[in-house]
Amino acid sequence: MLGPSPEYLSVAAWAAWTVVTVVGVAYRGKIPLENIEVDFEVEPLERPQTIGFGVKKSIILQGNISDSEKVRLERAAAYCPVGQALTKGSIKIEDEIRWESGDVAV
């Protein structure tokens, strides 16, 4: 298969929703946010018997923002719905596998 791994695609969705969440809060609160950059570093976990990856999220906000507005935007970034789903266990996953076969001509 070509292209990015599912882990990287998930983190890309997380980054996009972080931007949407923070910009939405800034817009509704009339916070003069001039620019936003979101960067994620994804690295495999280096623990024995562990499969997975670690994520470091960096957000850079630009604008003439007061201390109370900074707190509000930091809180918004932490409550991004995709980030919550990936880090707080808010998704219940249930796997179901079905095997179906058609008629076999003899």
GROMACS .gro file of N, CA, C and O in nm:
model
  424
    1MET      N    1   0.083  -0.117   0.000
    1MET     CA    2   0.000   0.000   0.000
    1MET      C    3   0.089   0.125   0.000
    1MET      O    4   0.190   0.129   0.067
    2LEU      N    5   0.046   0.222  -0.073
    2LEU     CA    6   0.118   0.349  -0.077
    2LEU      C    7   0.043   0.454   0.003
    2LEU      O    8  -0.078   0.447   0.020
    3GLY      N    9   0.116   0.551   0.049
    3GLY     CA   10   0.053   0.661   0.121
    3GLY      C   11   0.082   0.655   0.269
    3GLY      O   12   0.147   0.564   0.319
    4PRO      N   13   0.032   0.754   0.342
    4PRO     CA   14   0.059   0.762   0.485
    4PRO      C   15  -0.011   0.650   0.562
    4PRO      O   16  -0.114   0.599   0.520
    5SER      N   17   0.045   0.618   0.678
    5SER     CA   18  -0.015   0.515   0.762
    5SER      C   19  -0.142   0.569   0.828
    5SER      O   20  -0.161   0.690   0.838
    6PRO      N   21  -0.229   0.480   0.874
    6PRO     CA   22  -0.351   0.524   0.943
    6PRO      C   23  -0.321   0.612   1.064
    6PRO      O   24  -0.396   0.704   1.094
    7GLU      N   25  -0.210   0.583   1.134
    7GLU     CA   26  -0.175   0.664   1.250
    7GLU      C   27  -0.151   0.809   1.210
    7GLU      O   28  -0.197   0.902   1.276
    8TYR      N   29  -0.077   0.829   1.101
    8TYR     CA   30  -0.048   0.965   1.055
    8TYR      C   31  -0.174   1.035   1.005
    8TYR      O   32  -0.192   1.154   1.026
    9LEU      N   33  -0.262   0.960   0.940
    9LEU     CA   34  -0.388   1.020   0.894
    9LEU      C   35  -0.475   1.061   1.013
    9LEU      O   36  -0.539   1.166   1.011
   10SER      N   37  -0.475   0.980   1.118
   10SER     CA   38  -0.550   1.014   1.239
   10SER      C   39  -0.497   1.141   1.302
   10SER      O   40  -0.573   1.228   1.345
   11VAL      N   41  -0.365   1.154   1.308
   11VAL     CA   42  -0.305   1.273   1.366
   11VAL      C   43  -0.331   1.395   1.278
   11VAL      O   44  -0.353   1.505   1.329
   12ALA      N   45  -0.334   1.376   1.147
   12ALA     CA   46  -0.366   1.487   1.057
   12ALA      C   47  -0.510   1.536   1.083
   12ALA      O   48  -0.536   1.657   1.085
   13ALA      N   49  -0.602   1.444   1.105
   13ALA     CA   50  -0.739   1.482   1.138
   13ALA      C   51  -0.743   1.556   1.271
   13ALA      O   52  -0.814   1.656   1.286
   14TRP      N   53  -0.665   1.509   1.366
   14TRP     CA   54  -0.656   1.574   1.497
   14TRP      C   55  -0.605   1.717   1.482
   14TRP      O   56  -0.660   1.811   1.540
   15ALA      N   57  -0.502   1.736   1.401
   15ALA     CA   58  -0.448   1.870   1.377
   15ALA      C   59  -0.552   1.961   1.313
   15ALA      O   60  -0.572   2.075   1.354
   16ALA      N   61  -0.621   1.909   1.212
   16ALA     CA   62  -0.722   1.989   1.143
   16ALA      C   63  -0.834   2.030   1.238
   16ALA      O   64  -0.877   2.146   1.239
   17TRP      N   65  -0.881   1.938   1.320
   17TRP     CA   66  -0.990   1.970   1.412
   17TRP      C   67  -0.944   2.061   1.525
   17TRP      O   68  -1.023   2.139   1.579
   18THR      N   69  -0.817   2.053   1.561
   18THR     CA   70  -0.764   2.147   1.660
   18THR      C   71  -0.773   2.289   1.605
   18THR      O   72  -0.817   2.381   1.674
   19VAL      N   73  -0.734   2.306   1.479
   19VAL     CA   74  -0.744   2.438   1.415
   19VAL      C   75  -0.889   2.484   1.411
   19VAL      O   76  -0.921   2.597   1.448
   20VAL      N   77  -0.978   2.398   1.367
   20VAL     CA   78  -1.120   2.433   1.356
   20VAL      C   79  -1.175   2.473   1.493
   20VAL      O   80  -1.247   2.573   1.506
   21THR      N   81  -1.141   2.398   1.596
   21THR     CA   82  -1.191   2.426   1.731
   21THR      C   83  -1.139   2.559   1.784
   21THR      O   84  -1.217   2.643   1.831
   22VAL      N   85  -1.009   2.582   1.774
   22VAL     CA   86  -0.950   2.705   1.827
   22VAL      C   87  -0.998   2.827   1.749
   22VAL      O   88  -1.036   2.928   1.807
   23VAL      N   89  -1.000   2.817   1.617
   23VAL     CA   90  -1.045   2.930   1.535
   23VAL      C   91  -1.193   2.958   1.561
   23VAL      O   92  -1.234   3.074   1.569
   24GLY      N   93  -1.273   2.855   1.579
   24GLY     CA   94  -1.415   2.874   1.609
   24GLY      C   95  -1.437   2.948   1.740
   24GLY      O   96  -1.519   3.039   1.750
   25VAL      N   97  -1.361   2.908   1.844
   25VAL     CA   98  -1.372   2.975   1.973
   25VAL      C   99  -1.324   3.120   1.961
   25VAL      O  100  -1.387   3.212   2.016
   26ALA      N  101  -1.215   3.142   1.888
   26ALA     CA  102  -1.165   3.279   1.869
   26ALA      C  103  -1.268   3.364   1.796
   26ALA      O  104  -1.295   3.479   1.834
   27TYR      N  105  -1.329   3.310   1.693
   27TYR     CA  106  -1.428   3.385   1.615
   27TYR      C  107  -1.550   3.421   1.701
   27TYR      O  108  -1.593   3.537   1.704
   28ARG      N  109  -1.604   3.321   1.771
   28ARG     CA  110  -1.724   3.346   1.853
   28ARG      C  111  -1.693   3.442   1.969
   28ARG      O  112  -1.779   3.520   2.009
   29GLY      N  113  -1.570   3.436   2.022
   29GLY     CA  114  -1.533   3.523   2.133
   29GLY      C  115  -1.473   3.656   2.090
   29GLY      O  116  -1.427   3.733   2.172
   30LYS      N  117  -1.470   3.678   1.957
   30LYS     CA  118  -1.412   3.801   1.901
   30LYS      C  119  -1.269   3.822   1.949
   30LYS      O  120  -1.227   3.934   1.980
   31ILE      N  121  -1.195   3.712   1.955
   31ILE     CA  122  -1.053   3.716   1.994
   31ILE      C  123  -0.971   3.742   1.869
   31ILE      O  124  -0.986   3.671   1.769
   32PRO      N  125  -0.885   3.844   1.870
   32PRO     CA  126  -0.812   3.883   1.748
   32PRO      C  127  -0.698   3.787   1.713
   32PRO      O  128  -0.580   3.822   1.716
   33LEU      N  129  -0.733   3.664   1.679
   33LEU     CA  130  -0.635   3.564   1.639
   33LEU      C  131  -0.595   3.591   1.494
   33LEU      O  132  -0.679   3.594   1.405
   34GLU      N  133  -0.467   3.615   1.472
   34GLU     CA  134  -0.418   3.648   1.337
   34GLU      C  135  -0.370   3.526   1.260
   34GLU      O  136  -0.380   3.521   1.139
   35ASN      N  137  -0.315   3.428   1.331
   35ASN     CA  138  -0.262   3.309   1.265
   35ASN      C  139  -0.254   3.197   1.365
   35ASN      O  140  -0.243   3.219   1.486
   36ILE      N  141  -0.260   3.075   1.316
   36ILE     CA  142  -0.246   2.956   1.400
   36ILE      C  143  -0.166   2.853   1.323
   36ILE      O  144  -0.184   2.836   1.202
   37GLU      N  145  -0.074   2.789   1.393
   37GLU     CA  146   0.002   2.679   1.335
   37GLU      C  147  -0.009   2.562   1.432
   37GLU      O  148   0.004   2.579   1.553
   38VAL      N  149  -0.034   2.445   1.378
   38VAL     CA  150  -0.041   2.324   1.460
   38VAL      C  151   0.057   2.224   1.401
   38VAL      O  152   0.058   2.200   1.281
   39ASP      N  153   0.140   2.169   1.488
   39ASP     CA  154   0.240   2.072   1.444
   39ASP      C  155   0.235   1.951   1.537
   39ASP      O  156   0.219   1.967   1.659
   40PHE      N  157   0.245   1.835   1.480
   40PHE     CA  158   0.248   1.712   1.558
   40PHE      C  159   0.374   1.635   1.524
   40PHE      O  160   0.412   1.626   1.408
   41GLU      N  161   0.437   1.583   1.625
   41GLU     CA  162   0.548   1.491   1.606
   41GLU      C  163   0.498   1.353   1.648
   41GLU      O  164   0.449   1.336   1.759
   42VAL      N  165   0.509   1.258   1.558
   42VAL     CA  166   0.462   1.122   1.584
   42VAL      C  167   0.583   1.030   1.580
   42VAL      O  168   0.657   1.028   1.482
   43GLU      N  169   0.600   0.956   1.688
   43GLU     CA  170   0.713   0.863   1.695
   43GLU      C  171   0.665   0.732   1.758
   43GLU      O  172   0.579   0.733   1.847
   44PRO      N  173   0.722   0.622   1.712
   44PRO     CA  174   0.686   0.493   1.774
   44PRO      C  175   0.726   0.491   1.921
   44PRO      O  176   0.825   0.552   1.960
   45LEU      N  177   0.647   0.424   2.002
   45LEU     CA  178   0.682   0.408   2.143
   45LEU      C  179   0.799   0.311   2.152
   45LEU      O  180   0.803   0.211   2.081
   46GLU      N  181   0.891   0.341   2.239
   46GLU     CA  182   1.008   0.254   2.254
   46GLU      C  183   1.005   0.185   2.389
   46GLU      O  184   1.095   0.199   2.470
   47ARG      N  185   0.899   0.112   2.412
   47ARG     CA  186   0.888   0.033   2.533
   47ARG      C  187   0.875  -0.113   2.493
   47ARG      O  188   0.810  -0.144   2.393
   48PRO      N  189   0.933  -0.203   2.571
   48PRO     CA  190   0.923  -0.345   2.535
   48PRO      C  191   0.777  -0.391   2.536
   48PRO      O  192   0.697  -0.348   2.618
   49GLN      N  193   0.744  -0.474   2.443
   49GLN     CA  194   0.612  -0.535   2.433
   49GLN      C  195   0.501  -0.433   2.412
   49GLN      O  196   0.388  -0.454   2.451
   50THR      N  197   0.534  -0.320   2.348
   50THR     CA  198   0.435  -0.215   2.325
   50THR      C  199   0.424  -0.186   2.176
   50THR      O  200   0.524  -0.168   2.109
   51ILE      N  201   0.302  -0.183   2.129
   51ILE     CA  202   0.276  -0.142   1.992
   51ILE      C  203   0.201  -0.010   2.000
   51ILE      O  204   0.102   0.001   2.069
   52GLY      N  205   0.249   0.089   1.931
   52GLY     CA  206   0.180   0.217   1.933
   52GLY      C  207   0.274   0.331   1.900
   52GLY      O  208   0.387   0.309   1.855
   53PHE      N  209   0.226   0.450   1.924
   53PHE     CA  210   0.306   0.568   1.893
   53PHE      C  211   0.273   0.678   1.992
   53PHE      O  212   0.170   0.678   2.056
   54GLY      N  213   0.367   0.770   2.006
   54GLY     CA  214   0.349   0.885   2.092
   54GLY      C  215   0.331   1.009   2.006
   54GLY      O  216   0.381   1.017   1.895
   55VAL      N  217   0.260   1.106   2.059
   55VAL     CA  218   0.230   1.229   1.985
   55VAL      C  219   0.266   1.349   2.071
   55VAL      O  220   0.229   1.356   2.188
   56LYS      N  221   0.338   1.443   2.012
   56LYS     CA  222   0.366   1.571   2.077
   56LYS      C  223   0.299   1.678   1.992
   56LYS      O  224   0.329   1.692   1.874
   57LYS      N  225   0.207   1.752   2.052
   57LYS     CA  226   0.132   1.855   1.980
   57LYS      C  227   0.186   1.992   2.017
   57LYS      O  228   0.202   2.023   2.135
   58SER      N  229   0.217   2.073   1.916
   58SER     CA  230   0.262   2.211   1.937
   58SER      C  231   0.167   2.305   1.864
   58SER      O  232   0.136   2.282   1.747
   59ILE      N  233   0.122   2.408   1.934
   59ILE     CA  234   0.032   2.506   1.874
   59ILE      C  235   0.095   2.644   1.890
   59ILE      O  236   0.136   2.681   2.000
   60ILE      N  237   0.103   2.717   1.781
   60ILE     CA  238   0.154   2.854   1.784
   60ILE      C  239   0.039   2.946   1.744
   60ILE      O  240  -0.018   2.931   1.636
   61LEU      N  241   0.004   3.039   1.834
   61LEU     CA  242  -0.102   3.136   1.808
   61LEU      C  243  -0.039   3.273   1.794
   61LEU      O  244   0.051   3.309   1.870
   62GLN      N  245  -0.086   3.350   1.697
   62GLN     CA  246  -0.036   3.485   1.678
   62GLN      C  247  -0.152   3.584   1.684
   62GLN      O  248  -0.259   3.557   1.630
   63GLY      N  249  -0.128   3.693   1.751
   63GLY     CA  250  -0.229   3.797   1.763
   63GLY      C  251  -0.210   3.873   1.892
   63GLY      O  252  -0.137   3.831   1.981
   64ASN      N  253  -0.278   3.985   1.902
   64ASN     CA  254  -0.275   4.067   2.023
   64ASN      C  255  -0.380   4.010   2.118
   64ASN      O  256  -0.494   4.057   2.123
   65ILE      N  257  -0.339   3.908   2.194
   65ILE     CA  258  -0.432   3.829   2.273
   65ILE      C  259  -0.405   3.853   2.422
   65ILE      O  260  -0.291   3.843   2.467
   66SER      N  261  -0.511   3.883   2.497
   66SER     CA  262  -0.497   3.906   2.642
   66SER      C  263  -0.472   3.772   2.714
   66SER      O  264  -0.492   3.664   2.657
   67ASP      N  265  -0.433   3.781   2.841
   67ASP     CA  266  -0.408   3.660   2.919
   67ASP      C  267  -0.534   3.575   2.932
   67ASP      O  268  -0.529   3.452   2.921
   68SER      N  269  -0.649   3.637   2.954
   68SER     CA  270  -0.773   3.560   2.968
   68SER      C  271  -0.812   3.494   2.836
   68SER      O  272  -0.864   3.383   2.834
   69GLU      N  273  -0.785   3.562   2.724
   69GLU     CA  274  -0.813   3.503   2.593
   69GLU      C  275  -0.718   3.386   2.565
   69GLU      O  276  -0.759   3.286   2.506
   70LYS      N  277  -0.592   3.399   2.609
   70LYS     CA  278  -0.497   3.289   2.593
   70LYS      C  279  -0.546   3.164   2.667
   70LYS      O  280  -0.542   3.054   2.613
   71VAL      N  281  -0.594   3.184   2.789
   71VAL     CA  282  -0.646   3.072   2.867
   71VAL      C  283  -0.763   3.007   2.795
   71VAL      O  284  -0.773   2.885   2.787
   72ARG      N  285  -0.851   3.089   2.741
   72ARG     CA  286  -0.968   3.037   2.669
   72ARG      C  287  -0.928   2.956   2.546
   72ARG      O  288  -0.982   2.849   2.521
   73LEU      N  289  -0.829   3.005   2.471
   73LEU     CA  290  -0.785   2.933   2.351
   73LEU      C  291  -0.707   2.807   2.387
   73LEU      O  292  -0.719   2.704   2.317
   74GLU      N  293  -0.630   2.811   2.495
   74GLU     CA  294  -0.561   2.690   2.541
   74GLU      C  295  -0.662   2.582   2.580
   74GLU      O  296  -0.645   2.465   2.548
   75ARG      N  297  -0.766   2.624   2.649
   75ARG     CA  298  -0.871   2.530   2.688
   75ARG      C  299  -0.941   2.472   2.565
   75ARG      O  300  -0.969   2.353   2.559
   76ALA      N  301  -0.965   2.556   2.465
   76ALA     CA  302  -1.029   2.509   2.342
   76ALA      C  303  -0.942   2.404   2.273
   76ALA      O  304  -0.992   2.302   2.225
   77ALA      N  305  -0.812   2.428   2.268
   77ALA     CA  306  -0.721   2.332   2.204
   77ALA      C  307  -0.722   2.198   2.277
   77ALA      O  308  -0.716   2.093   2.214
   78ALA      N  309  -0.734   2.203   2.409
   78ALA     CA  310  -0.736   2.080   2.488
   78ALA      C  311  -0.867   2.003   2.472
   78ALA      O  312  -0.870   1.882   2.493
   79TYR      N  313  -0.974   2.074   2.435
   79TYR     CA  314  -1.104   2.008   2.422
   79TYR      C  315  -1.145   1.981   2.279
   79TYR      O  316  -1.263   1.963   2.250
   80CYS      N  317  -1.049   1.978   2.189
   80CYS     CA  318  -1.077   1.941   2.051
   80CYS      C  319  -1.146   1.804   2.050
   80CYS      O  320  -1.099   1.710   2.115
   81PRO      N  321  -1.260   1.789   1.979
   81PRO     CA  322  -1.333   1.663   1.986
   81PRO      C  323  -1.253   1.542   1.937
   81PRO      O  324  -1.265   1.433   1.993
   82VAL      N  325  -1.170   1.559   1.836
   82VAL     CA  326  -1.091   1.445   1.787
   82VAL      C  327  -0.983   1.410   1.889
   82VAL      O  328  -0.960   1.293   1.918
   83GLY      N  329  -0.918   1.512   1.945
   83GLY     CA  330  -0.820   1.486   2.048
   83GLY      C  331  -0.881   1.416   2.169
   83GLY      O  332  -0.821   1.325   2.225
   84GLN      N  333  -0.999   1.458   2.209
   84GLN     CA  334  -1.069   1.393   2.320
   84GLN      C  335  -1.096   1.246   2.288
   84GLN      O  336  -1.077   1.159   2.371
   85ALA      N  337  -1.142   1.221   2.166
   85ALA     CA  338  -1.172   1.084   2.127
   85ALA      C  339  -1.047   0.996   2.129
   85ALA      O  340  -1.052   0.880   2.169
   86LEU      N  341  -0.935   1.052   2.086
   86LEU     CA  342  -0.812   0.973   2.078
   86LEU      C  343  -0.741   0.958   2.212
   86LEU      O  344  -0.668   0.861   2.233
   87THR      N  345  -0.759   1.053   2.304
   87THR     CA  346  -0.679   1.051   2.426
   87THR      C  347  -0.757   1.025   2.553
   87THR      O  348  -0.699   0.988   2.654
   88LYS      N  349  -0.887   1.046   2.552
   88LYS     CA  350  -0.964   1.034   2.676
   88LYS      C  351  -1.053   0.910   2.679
   88LYS      O  352  -1.134   0.895   2.768
   89GLY      N  353  -1.040   0.825   2.580
   89GLY     CA  354  -1.121   0.703   2.580
   89GLY      C  355  -1.268   0.729   2.561
   89GLY      O  356  -1.351   0.655   2.613
   90SER      N  357  -1.304   0.833   2.486
   90SER     CA  358  -1.445   0.865   2.470
   90SER      C  359  -1.511   0.788   2.355
   90SER      O  360  -1.628   0.806   2.329
   91ILE      N  361  -1.433   0.704   2.291
   91ILE     CA  362  -1.490   0.620   2.185
   91ILE      C  363  -1.498   0.477   2.235
   91ILE      O  364  -1.402   0.425   2.290
   92LYS      N  365  -1.613   0.417   2.218
   92LYS     CA  366  -1.626   0.275   2.247
   92LYS      C  367  -1.619   0.202   2.113
   92LYS      O  368  -1.699   0.229   2.024
   93ILE      N  369  -1.522   0.117   2.101
   93ILE     CA  370  -1.503   0.045   1.975
   93ILE      C  371  -1.548  -0.099   1.994
   93ILE      O  372  -1.508  -0.166   2.089
   94GLU      N  373  -1.630  -0.143   1.903
   94GLU     CA  374  -1.675  -0.281   1.904
   94GLU      C  375  -1.648  -0.339   1.767
   94GLU      O  376  -1.696  -0.288   1.666
   95ASP      N  377  -1.567  -0.442   1.763
   95ASP     CA  378  -1.534  -0.507   1.635
   95ASP      C  379  -1.631  -0.620   1.609
   95ASP      O  380  -1.662  -0.699   1.699
   96GLU      N  381  -1.678  -0.626   1.488
   96GLU     CA  382  -1.762  -0.737   1.446
   96GLU      C  383  -1.707  -0.785   1.312
   96GLU      O  384  -1.686  -0.705   1.221
   97ILE      N  385  -1.683  -0.913   1.305
   97ILE     CA  386  -1.633  -0.971   1.181
   97ILE      C  387  -1.734  -1.074   1.134
   97ILE      O  388  -1.774  -1.163   1.210
   98ARG      N  389  -1.774  -1.064   1.009
   98ARG     CA  390  -1.870  -1.160   0.952
   98ARG      C  391  -1.806  -1.226   0.832
   98ARG      O  392  -1.741  -1.161   0.750
   99TRP      N  393  -1.824  -1.352   0.825
   99TRP     CA  394  -1.779  -1.426   0.709
   99TRP      C  395  -1.901  -1.462   0.627
   99TRP      O  396  -1.996  -1.521   0.677
  100GLU      N  397  -1.900  -1.424   0.503
  100GLU     CA  398  -2.010  -1.457   0.415
  100GLU      C  399  -1.951  -1.523   0.291
  100GLU      O  400  -1.848  -1.482   0.240
  101SER      N  401  -2.018  -1.624   0.246
  101SER     CA  402  -1.973  -1.688   0.123
  101SER      C  403  -2.094  -1.716   0.036
  101SER      O  404  -2.202  -1.741   0.085
  102GLY      N  405  -2.070  -1.705  -0.092
  102GLY     CA  406  -2.178  -1.733  -0.186
  102GLY      C  407  -2.182  -1.881  -0.220
  102GLY      O  408  -2.106  -1.962  -0.167
  103ASP      N  409  -2.277  -1.915  -0.305
  103ASP     CA  410  -2.287  -2.053  -0.350
  103ASP      C  411  -2.164  -2.091  -0.430
  103ASP      O  412  -2.116  -2.012  -0.511
  104VAL      N  413  -2.116  -2.207  -0.408
  104VAL     CA  414  -1.998  -2.254  -0.481
  104VAL      C  415  -2.046  -2.357  -0.584
  104VAL      O  416  -2.113  -2.453  -0.551
  105ALA      N  417  -2.014  -2.328  -0.710
  105ALA     CA  418  -2.053  -2.422  -0.816
  105ALA      C  419  -1.961  -2.542  -0.811
  105ALA      O  420  -1.840  -2.530  -0.796
  106VAL      N  421  -2.021  -2.661  -0.819
  106VAL     CA  422  -1.942  -2.784  -0.816
  106VAL      C  423  -1.924  -2.838  -0.955
  106VAL      O  424  -2.003  -2.834  -1.039
   0.00000   0.00000   0.00000
